Amino acid sequence: MNEAQLKECAAALDEAALNRRPLRSGSSGLTEVSDAYAVQTSLVARRMARGERLTGFKLGFTSAAKMRQMGVHDLIHGRITDRMRIAAGSAYDAGALIHPRVEPEVAFLLGGPLLPGDGDPLAAVAAVAPALEVIDSRYDGFTFSLAEVIADNTSAAGYCLGSWRSPVELGNLGVLLEVDGRLVEAGSTAAILGHPLRALAAAARLAAATGVVLDAGTVVLAGAATAAVPLADGVHVRATVAGLGTVGFSTVATRHGVPTPRSLPTRHSARTEETPA
Ligand code: OOG
Ligand code: MG
């Protein structure tokens, strides 16, 4: 794709998000991963031109559960910004999103530069926290190719961080995702590439390969340990990572009068339909 076509793809994704009107998979002709990252860079630049500030780096498809759910089997990476931050315990208005989902994650806070290589990636880590990521594909039905989800900044929409604490052994910690106190997903940090530190090492490698500098103060999301579930309005979601603690937020009950998608084509739709409309 030439420069103009890449920019056009970024504009289409940006407008899809701003207008809550998803694109159809296959509509852009985007197939190359290198083109997809160029589109992502251009898409993120549009957000920064509107005043957003980069806060971190996220990995996607680091667990088999996510790969299975989305039918994509390659590690991907994207950017998170200050506008995407959801304060823990707050009431979050998801009204601007198309069909949000939420997933439990582990977050790293860098205390120094994270560099690729043989060194211990933990040396760059100041603190760790349980996290929730809100994803919202700008593709209809959350259906996309590898290149499309990369271009779409890996469906990034929001993230919520629990309290930072000094690093603990992250190898095999239980991960629970609850909605209104009901358990909807359960897993282990071992699902994240075998160990979340492998995700951190991968982030170092991928960032360096893309020319992204991961420095002190940067947040790195290691990728969801379980499948994502639809994020309905008027609910409380909570993630618990054993030994790390919990993080949660509520969604406001109404979204600017826009009807809420109550069921999505996932294996979780039966659960959301239990919620009275
Ligand atoms: C892409 C985002 C993947 C993760 O943690 O695996 C991701 C998607 O599922 O739409 O954030
Ligand atoms: Mg994620």
mmCIF file of C-alpha atoms and ligand atoms in Angstrom:
data_model
loop_
_atom_site.group_PDB
_atom_site.id
_atom_site.type_symbol
_atom_site.label_atom_id
_atom_site.label_comp_id
_atom_site.label_asym_id
_atom_site.label_seq_id
_atom_site.Cartn_x
_atom_site.Cartn_y
_atom_site.Cartn_z
ATOM 1 C CA MET A 1 0.000 0.000 0.000
ATOM 2 C CA ASN A 2 1.215 3.508 -0.659
ATOM 3 C CA GLU A 3 1.320 6.308 1.891
ATOM 4 C CA ALA A 4 -2.043 7.734 0.852
ATOM 5 C CA GLN A 5 -3.764 4.342 1.124
ATOM 6 C CA LEU A 6 -2.284 3.733 4.581
ATOM 7 C CA LYS A 7 -3.520 7.144 5.744
ATOM 8 C CA GLU A 8 -6.946 6.411 4.292
ATOM 9 C CA CYS A 9 -7.136 3.147 6.282
ATOM 10 C CA ALA A 10 -6.210 4.998 9.475
ATOM 11 C CA ALA A 11 -8.834 7.673 8.806
ATOM 12 C CA ALA A 12 -11.512 5.033 8.191
ATOM 13 C CA LEU A 13 -10.711 3.280 11.489
ATOM 14 C CA ASP A 14 -10.608 6.582 13.362
ATOM 15 C CA GLU A 15 -13.982 7.641 11.963
ATOM 16 C CA ALA A 16 -15.461 4.204 12.679
ATOM 17 C CA ALA A 17 -14.587 4.717 16.341
ATOM 18 C CA LEU A 18 -15.704 8.359 16.475
ATOM 19 C CA ASN A 19 -19.034 7.625 14.756
ATOM 20 C CA ARG A 20 -19.599 4.226 16.414
ATOM 21 C CA ARG A 21 -19.963 2.749 12.948
ATOM 22 C CA PRO A 22 -17.853 -0.396 12.526
ATOM 23 C CA LEU A 23 -16.119 -1.319 9.276
ATOM 24 C CA ARG A 24 -16.643 -4.569 7.460
ATOM 25 C CA SER A 25 -13.691 -6.949 7.537
ATOM 26 C CA GLY A 26 -12.063 -7.129 4.116
ATOM 27 C CA SER A 27 -13.271 -3.681 3.061
ATOM 28 C CA SER A 28 -9.839 -2.014 3.083
ATOM 29 C CA GLY A 29 -7.654 -4.473 1.179
ATOM 30 C CA LEU A 30 -5.156 -4.407 4.039
ATOM 31 C CA THR A 31 -3.266 -7.717 4.232
ATOM 32 C CA GLU A 32 0.398 -7.042 5.069
ATOM 33 C CA VAL A 33 1.437 -6.914 8.716
ATOM 34 C CA SER A 34 4.017 -4.181 7.979
ATOM 35 C CA ASP A 35 1.311 -2.047 6.360
ATOM 36 C CA ALA A 36 -0.945 -2.758 9.342
ATOM 37 C CA TYR A 37 1.586 -1.372 11.833
ATOM 38 C CA ALA A 38 2.052 1.691 9.633
ATOM 39 C CA VAL A 39 -1.735 2.220 9.751
ATOM 40 C CA GLN A 40 -1.685 1.768 13.545
ATOM 41 C CA THR A 41 1.046 4.415 13.867
ATOM 42 C CA SER A 42 -0.967 6.804 11.737
ATOM 43 C CA LEU A 43 -4.168 6.047 13.703
ATOM 44 C CA VAL A 44 -2.425 6.689 17.030
ATOM 45 C CA ALA A 45 -0.925 9.907 15.598
ATOM 46 C CA ARG A 46 -4.458 11.118 14.841
ATOM 47 C CA ARG A 47 -5.407 10.571 18.485
ATOM 48 C CA MET A 48 -2.286 12.414 19.645
ATOM 49 C CA ALA A 49 -3.122 15.295 17.321
ATOM 50 C CA ARG A 50 -6.387 15.544 19.311
ATOM 51 C CA GLY A 51 -4.388 15.949 22.520
ATOM 52 C CA GLU A 52 -3.982 12.371 23.716
ATOM 53 C CA ARG A 53 -0.718 11.346 25.318
ATOM 54 C CA LEU A 54 0.878 7.897 25.057
ATOM 55 C CA THR A 55 0.971 6.047 28.372
ATOM 56 C CA GLY A 56 1.943 2.550 27.403
ATOM 57 C CA PHE A 57 2.308 -0.482 25.237
ATOM 58 C CA LYS A 58 -0.022 -3.489 25.079
ATOM 59 C CA LEU A 59 0.355 -7.011 23.849
ATOM 60 C CA GLY A 60 -2.454 -9.087 22.413
ATOM 61 C CA PHE A 61 -3.029 -12.772 21.797
ATOM 62 C CA THR A 62 -0.491 -13.870 24.382
ATOM 63 C CA SER A 63 -2.865 -16.570 25.669
ATOM 64 C CA ALA A 64 -4.384 -19.586 23.938
ATOM 65 C CA ALA A 65 -7.799 -18.546 25.339
ATOM 66 C CA LYS A 66 -7.666 -15.243 23.415
ATOM 67 C CA MET A 67 -6.257 -16.805 20.258
ATOM 68 C CA ARG A 68 -9.031 -19.395 20.284
ATOM 69 C CA GLN A 69 -11.738 -16.797 20.939
ATOM 70 C CA MET A 70 -10.629 -14.472 18.133
ATOM 71 C CA GLY A 71 -9.202 -16.966 15.627
ATOM 72 C CA VAL A 72 -5.909 -15.054 15.395
ATOM 73 C CA HIS A 73 -2.710 -16.831 16.373
ATOM 74 C CA ASP A 74 0.071 -14.246 16.264
ATOM 75 C CA LEU A 75 1.337 -11.945 18.954
ATOM 76 C CA ILE A 76 0.269 -8.358 18.290
ATOM 77 C CA HIS A 77 1.050 -5.036 19.957
ATOM 78 C CA GLY A 78 -0.641 -1.683 20.275
ATOM 79 C CA ARG A 79 -0.520 1.636 22.130
ATOM 80 C CA ILE A 80 -2.535 2.932 25.059
ATOM 81 C CA THR A 81 -3.145 6.600 25.852
ATOM 82 C CA ASP A 82 -4.191 8.760 28.789
ATOM 83 C CA ARG A 83 -7.690 9.145 27.306
ATOM 84 C CA MET A 84 -8.177 5.373 27.597
ATOM 85 C CA ARG A 85 -7.460 5.326 31.316
ATOM 86 C CA ILE A 86 -10.382 4.247 33.530
ATOM 87 C CA ALA A 87 -9.922 5.127 37.210
ATOM 88 C CA ALA A 88 -10.254 2.092 39.471
ATOM 89 C CA GLY A 89 -13.574 2.133 41.309
ATOM 90 C CA SER A 90 -15.049 4.764 39.019
ATOM 91 C CA ALA A 91 -18.301 4.770 37.049
ATOM 92 C CA TYR A 92 -17.310 4.421 33.413
ATOM 93 C CA ASP A 93 -19.511 5.577 30.547
ATOM 94 C CA ALA A 94 -18.991 3.065 27.739
ATOM 95 C CA GLY A 95 -21.490 4.952 25.589
ATOM 96 C CA ALA A 96 -18.929 6.038 23.040
ATOM 97 C CA LEU A 97 -17.934 2.440 22.331
ATOM 98 C CA ILE A 98 -19.388 0.121 19.696
ATOM 99 C CA HIS A 99 -19.498 -3.317 21.352
ATOM 100 C CA PRO A 100 -17.088 -3.266 24.289
ATOM 101 C CA ARG A 101 -15.618 -6.314 25.934
ATOM 102 C CA VAL A 102 -13.503 -6.586 29.061
ATOM 103 C CA GLU A 103 -10.637 -8.920 29.937
ATOM 104 C CA PRO A 104 -8.321 -9.483 32.920
ATOM 105 C CA GLU A 105 -4.654 -8.598 32.550
ATOM 106 C CA VAL A 106 -1.400 -8.096 34.423
ATOM 107 C CA ALA A 107 0.218 -4.659 34.103
ATOM 108 C CA PHE A 108 3.854 -3.690 34.506
ATOM 109 C CA LEU A 109 5.081 -0.199 35.378
ATOM 110 C CA LEU A 110 8.570 0.440 34.062
ATOM 111 C CA GLY A 111 11.106 2.071 36.347
ATOM 112 C CA GLY A 112 13.733 2.308 33.634
ATOM 113 C CA PRO A 113 14.207 1.511 29.949
ATOM 114 C CA LEU A 114 12.983 -1.935 28.855
ATOM 115 C CA LEU A 115 15.523 -3.199 26.351
ATOM 116 C CA PRO A 116 15.519 -6.392 24.312
ATOM 117 C CA GLY A 117 18.219 -8.984 24.931
ATOM 118 C CA ASP A 118 19.285 -11.668 27.331
ATOM 119 C CA GLY A 119 18.985 -9.617 30.512
ATOM 120 C CA ASP A 120 16.202 -10.106 33.049
ATOM 121 C CA PRO A 121 13.268 -7.993 31.837
ATOM 122 C CA LEU A 122 12.125 -7.699 35.454
ATOM 123 C CA ALA A 123 15.121 -5.431 36.105
ATOM 124 C CA ALA A 124 13.270 -2.662 34.252
ATOM 125 C CA VAL A 125 10.064 -3.129 36.283
ATOM 126 C CA ALA A 126 9.211 -0.787 39.157
ATOM 127 C CA ALA A 127 5.822 -2.281 40.021
ATOM 128 C CA VAL A 128 3.091 -4.687 38.964
ATOM 129 C CA ALA A 129 -0.702 -4.505 39.236
ATOM 130 C CA PRO A 130 -3.847 -6.391 38.313
ATOM 131 C CA ALA A 131 -5.603 -4.720 35.380
ATOM 132 C CA LEU A 132 -8.752 -4.772 33.294
ATOM 133 C CA GLU A 133 -8.609 -3.986 29.607
ATOM 134 C CA VAL A 134 -11.653 -2.783 27.662
ATOM 135 C CA ILE A 135 -11.428 -3.695 24.000
ATOM 136 C CA ASP A 136 -13.761 -2.483 21.255
ATOM 137 C CA SER A 137 -13.081 -3.636 17.722
ATOM 138 C CA ARG A 138 -13.773 -1.092 15.027
ATOM 139 C CA TYR A 139 -14.749 -4.078 12.848
ATOM 140 C CA ASP A 140 -18.283 -5.351 12.638
ATOM 141 C CA GLY A 141 -18.962 -8.336 14.885
ATOM 142 C CA PHE A 142 -15.383 -8.283 16.250
ATOM 143 C CA THR A 143 -14.479 -10.122 13.031
ATOM 144 C CA PHE A 144 -11.105 -9.212 11.579
ATOM 145 C CA SER A 145 -7.900 -10.524 10.040
ATOM 146 C CA LEU A 146 -4.510 -10.308 11.745
ATOM 147 C CA ALA A 147 -3.598 -7.213 9.699
ATOM 148 C CA GLU A 148 -6.936 -5.567 10.454
ATOM 149 C CA VAL A 149 -6.749 -5.962 14.233
ATOM 150 C CA ILE A 150 -3.178 -4.620 14.202
ATOM 151 C CA ALA A 151 -4.224 -1.599 12.143
ATOM 152 C CA ASP A 152 -7.095 -1.065 14.605
ATOM 153 C CA ASN A 153 -4.547 -0.589 17.416
ATOM 154 C CA THR A 154 -5.356 -4.104 18.658
ATOM 155 C CA SER A 155 -8.940 -3.106 19.566
ATOM 156 C CA ALA A 156 -7.604 -0.918 22.412
ATOM 157 C CA ALA A 157 -10.306 1.214 24.061
ATOM 158 C CA GLY A 158 -9.727 1.440 27.806
ATOM 159 C CA TYR A 159 -7.659 0.157 30.685
ATOM 160 C CA CYS A 160 -8.030 0.188 34.438
ATOM 161 C CA LEU A 161 -5.133 -0.408 36.811
ATOM 162 C CA GLY A 162 -5.225 -1.753 40.360
ATOM 163 C CA SER A 163 -2.772 -0.619 43.032
ATOM 164 C CA TRP A 164 0.862 -0.918 42.060
ATOM 165 C CA ARG A 165 2.993 -3.136 44.260
ATOM 166 C CA SER A 166 6.585 -4.232 44.094
ATOM 167 C CA PRO A 167 7.056 -7.214 41.783
ATOM 168 C CA VAL A 168 6.092 -10.670 43.056
ATOM 169 C CA GLU A 169 6.649 -14.033 41.386
ATOM 170 C CA LEU A 170 4.056 -13.944 38.602
ATOM 171 C CA GLY A 171 4.493 -17.499 37.331
ATOM 172 C CA ASN A 172 1.200 -19.236 38.109
ATOM 173 C CA LEU A 173 -1.272 -16.935 39.820
ATOM 174 C CA GLY A 174 -5.011 -17.531 39.667
ATOM 175 C CA VAL A 175 -6.933 -14.969 37.582
ATOM 176 C CA LEU A 176 -10.656 -14.378 38.091
ATOM 177 C CA LEU A 177 -13.003 -12.142 36.145
ATOM 178 C CA GLU A 178 -16.303 -11.312 37.833
ATOM 179 C CA VAL A 179 -19.333 -9.375 36.628
ATOM 180 C CA ASP A 180 -21.708 -8.279 39.385
ATOM 181 C CA GLY A 181 -20.042 -10.756 41.713
ATOM 182 C CA ARG A 182 -20.547 -13.704 39.376
ATOM 183 C CA LEU A 183 -17.521 -15.538 38.095
ATOM 184 C CA VAL A 184 -17.442 -15.300 34.288
ATOM 185 C CA GLU A 185 -13.867 -16.334 33.465
ATOM 186 C CA ALA A 186 -11.095 -18.026 35.397
ATOM 187 C CA GLY A 187 -7.524 -18.721 34.407
ATOM 188 C CA SER A 188 -3.905 -18.378 35.385
ATOM 189 C CA THR A 189 -1.078 -15.991 34.642
ATOM 190 C CA ALA A 190 0.654 -19.114 33.297
ATOM 191 C CA ALA A 191 -1.705 -18.769 30.311
ATOM 192 C CA ILE A 192 0.216 -15.603 29.305
ATOM 193 C CA LEU A 193 2.950 -17.113 27.136
ATOM 194 C CA GLY A 194 3.687 -19.526 29.987
ATOM 195 C CA HIS A 195 4.760 -16.635 32.236
ATOM 196 C CA PRO A 196 3.943 -12.878 32.100
ATOM 197 C CA LEU A 197 7.672 -12.107 32.059
ATOM 198 C CA ARG A 198 7.820 -13.743 28.625
ATOM 199 C CA ALA A 199 5.237 -11.181 27.520
ATOM 200 C CA LEU A 200 7.452 -8.442 28.927
ATOM 201 C CA ALA A 201 10.460 -9.810 27.028
ATOM 202 C CA ALA A 202 8.305 -9.981 23.884
ATOM 203 C CA ALA A 203 7.220 -6.372 24.429
ATOM 204 C CA ALA A 204 10.885 -5.342 24.635
ATOM 205 C CA ARG A 205 11.681 -7.162 21.404
ATOM 206 C CA LEU A 206 8.626 -5.965 19.471
ATOM 207 C CA ALA A 207 8.923 -2.369 20.632
ATOM 208 C CA ALA A 208 12.588 -2.229 19.632
ATOM 209 C CA ALA A 209 11.777 -3.754 16.238
ATOM 210 C CA THR A 210 9.124 -1.051 15.697
ATOM 211 C CA GLY A 211 11.321 1.785 16.925
ATOM 212 C CA VAL A 212 9.184 2.352 20.036
ATOM 213 C CA VAL A 213 11.060 3.370 23.196
ATOM 214 C CA LEU A 214 9.715 1.829 26.416
ATOM 215 C CA ASP A 215 11.014 4.014 29.201
ATOM 216 C CA ALA A 216 10.421 4.730 32.898
ATOM 217 C CA GLY A 217 6.759 5.473 33.602
ATOM 218 C CA THR A 218 5.467 3.366 30.713
ATOM 219 C CA VAL A 219 2.682 0.870 31.435
ATOM 220 C CA VAL A 220 2.930 -2.507 29.684
ATOM 221 C CA LEU A 221 -0.177 -4.700 29.469
ATOM 222 C CA ALA A 222 0.871 -8.333 29.128
ATOM 223 C CA GLY A 223 -2.272 -9.559 27.343
ATOM 224 C CA ALA A 224 -5.417 -11.177 28.677
ATOM 225 C CA ALA A 225 -5.116 -14.396 30.648
ATOM 226 C CA THR A 226 -8.674 -15.468 29.725
ATOM 227 C CA ALA A 227 -11.170 -14.834 26.941
ATOM 228 C CA ALA A 228 -12.896 -11.422 26.957
ATOM 229 C CA VAL A 229 -16.561 -11.018 27.943
ATOM 230 C CA PRO A 230 -19.098 -8.428 26.720
ATOM 231 C CA LEU A 231 -19.125 -5.276 28.855
ATOM 232 C CA ALA A 232 -22.769 -4.384 29.507
ATOM 233 C CA ASP A 233 -24.033 -1.129 30.992
ATOM 234 C CA GLY A 234 -24.941 -0.877 34.662
ATOM 235 C CA VAL A 235 -22.635 -3.629 35.866
ATOM 236 C CA HIS A 236 -19.609 -3.916 38.111
ATOM 237 C CA VAL A 237 -16.595 -5.770 36.743
ATOM 238 C CA ARG A 238 -13.701 -6.982 38.804
ATOM 239 C CA ALA A 239 -10.470 -8.814 38.118
ATOM 240 C CA THR A 240 -8.515 -10.610 40.805
ATOM 241 C CA VAL A 241 -4.973 -11.834 40.346
ATOM 242 C CA ALA A 242 -3.941 -13.981 43.326
ATOM 243 C CA GLY A 243 -1.165 -12.306 45.259
ATOM 244 C CA LEU A 244 -1.543 -9.071 43.289
ATOM 245 C CA GLY A 245 -4.995 -7.962 44.384
ATOM 246 C CA THR A 246 -8.164 -6.835 42.684
ATOM 247 C CA VAL A 247 -9.218 -4.038 40.367
ATOM 248 C CA GLY A 248 -12.715 -3.066 39.338
ATOM 249 C CA PHE A 249 -15.004 -0.410 37.952
ATOM 250 C CA SER A 250 -18.692 0.045 37.210
ATOM 251 C CA THR A 251 -20.353 0.960 33.938
ATOM 252 C CA VAL A 252 -23.057 3.620 33.977
ATOM 253 C CA ALA A 253 -26.572 2.347 33.393
ATOM 254 C CA THR A 254 -27.463 4.347 30.304
ATOM 255 C CA ARG A 255 -25.379 5.455 27.404
ATOM 256 C CA HIS A 256 -26.750 8.698 25.971
ATOM 257 C CA GLY A 257 -30.024 6.942 25.123
ATOM 258 C CA VAL A 258 -28.274 4.587 22.713
ATOM 259 C CA PRO A 259 -29.552 1.005 22.864
ATOM 260 C CA THR A 260 -26.994 -1.303 24.443
ATOM 261 C CA PRO A 261 -26.002 -4.448 22.615
ATOM 262 C CA ARG A 262 -27.126 -7.032 25.149
ATOM 263 C CA SER A 263 -25.850 -10.075 23.340
ATOM 264 C CA LEU A 264 -22.824 -10.504 21.163
ATOM 265 C CA PRO A 265 -21.864 -13.495 19.087
ATOM 266 C CA THR A 266 -19.625 -15.043 21.686
ATOM 267 C CA ARG A 267 -19.992 -18.010 23.948
ATOM 268 C CA HIS A 268 -20.727 -15.547 26.749
ATOM 269 C CA SER A 269 -23.936 -14.190 25.261
ATOM 270 C CA ALA A 270 -26.106 -16.496 27.367
ATOM 271 C CA ARG A 271 -24.650 -14.920 30.492
ATOM 272 C CA THR A 272 -25.339 -11.347 29.492
ATOM 273 C CA GLU A 273 -28.887 -12.267 28.526
ATOM 274 C CA GLU A 274 -29.462 -13.268 32.133
ATOM 275 C CA THR A 275 -29.294 -9.582 32.964
ATOM 276 C CA PRO A 276 -32.820 -8.108 32.866
ATOM 277 C CA ALA A 277 -33.106 -5.519 30.059
HETATM 278 C C1 OOG B 1 -7.664 -7.865 20.105
HETATM 279 C C2 OOG B 1 -7.008 -7.482 21.402
HETATM 280 C C3 OOG B 1 -6.238 -8.609 22.057
HETATM 281 C C4 OOG B 1 -5.353 -9.376 24.329
HETATM 282 O O1 OOG B 1 -5.157 -9.095 25.508
HETATM 283 O O2 OOG B 1 -5.188 -10.512 23.881
HETATM 284 C C5 OOG B 1 -5.827 -8.280 23.438
HETATM 285 C C6 OOG B 1 -9.075 -8.377 20.297
HETATM 286 O O3 OOG B 1 -9.287 -9.372 20.993
HETATM 287 O O4 OOG B 1 -9.984 -7.780 19.674
HETATM 288 O O5 OOG B 1 -5.887 -7.166 23.897
HETATM 289 MG MG MG B 2 -5.850 -7.171 26.102
#
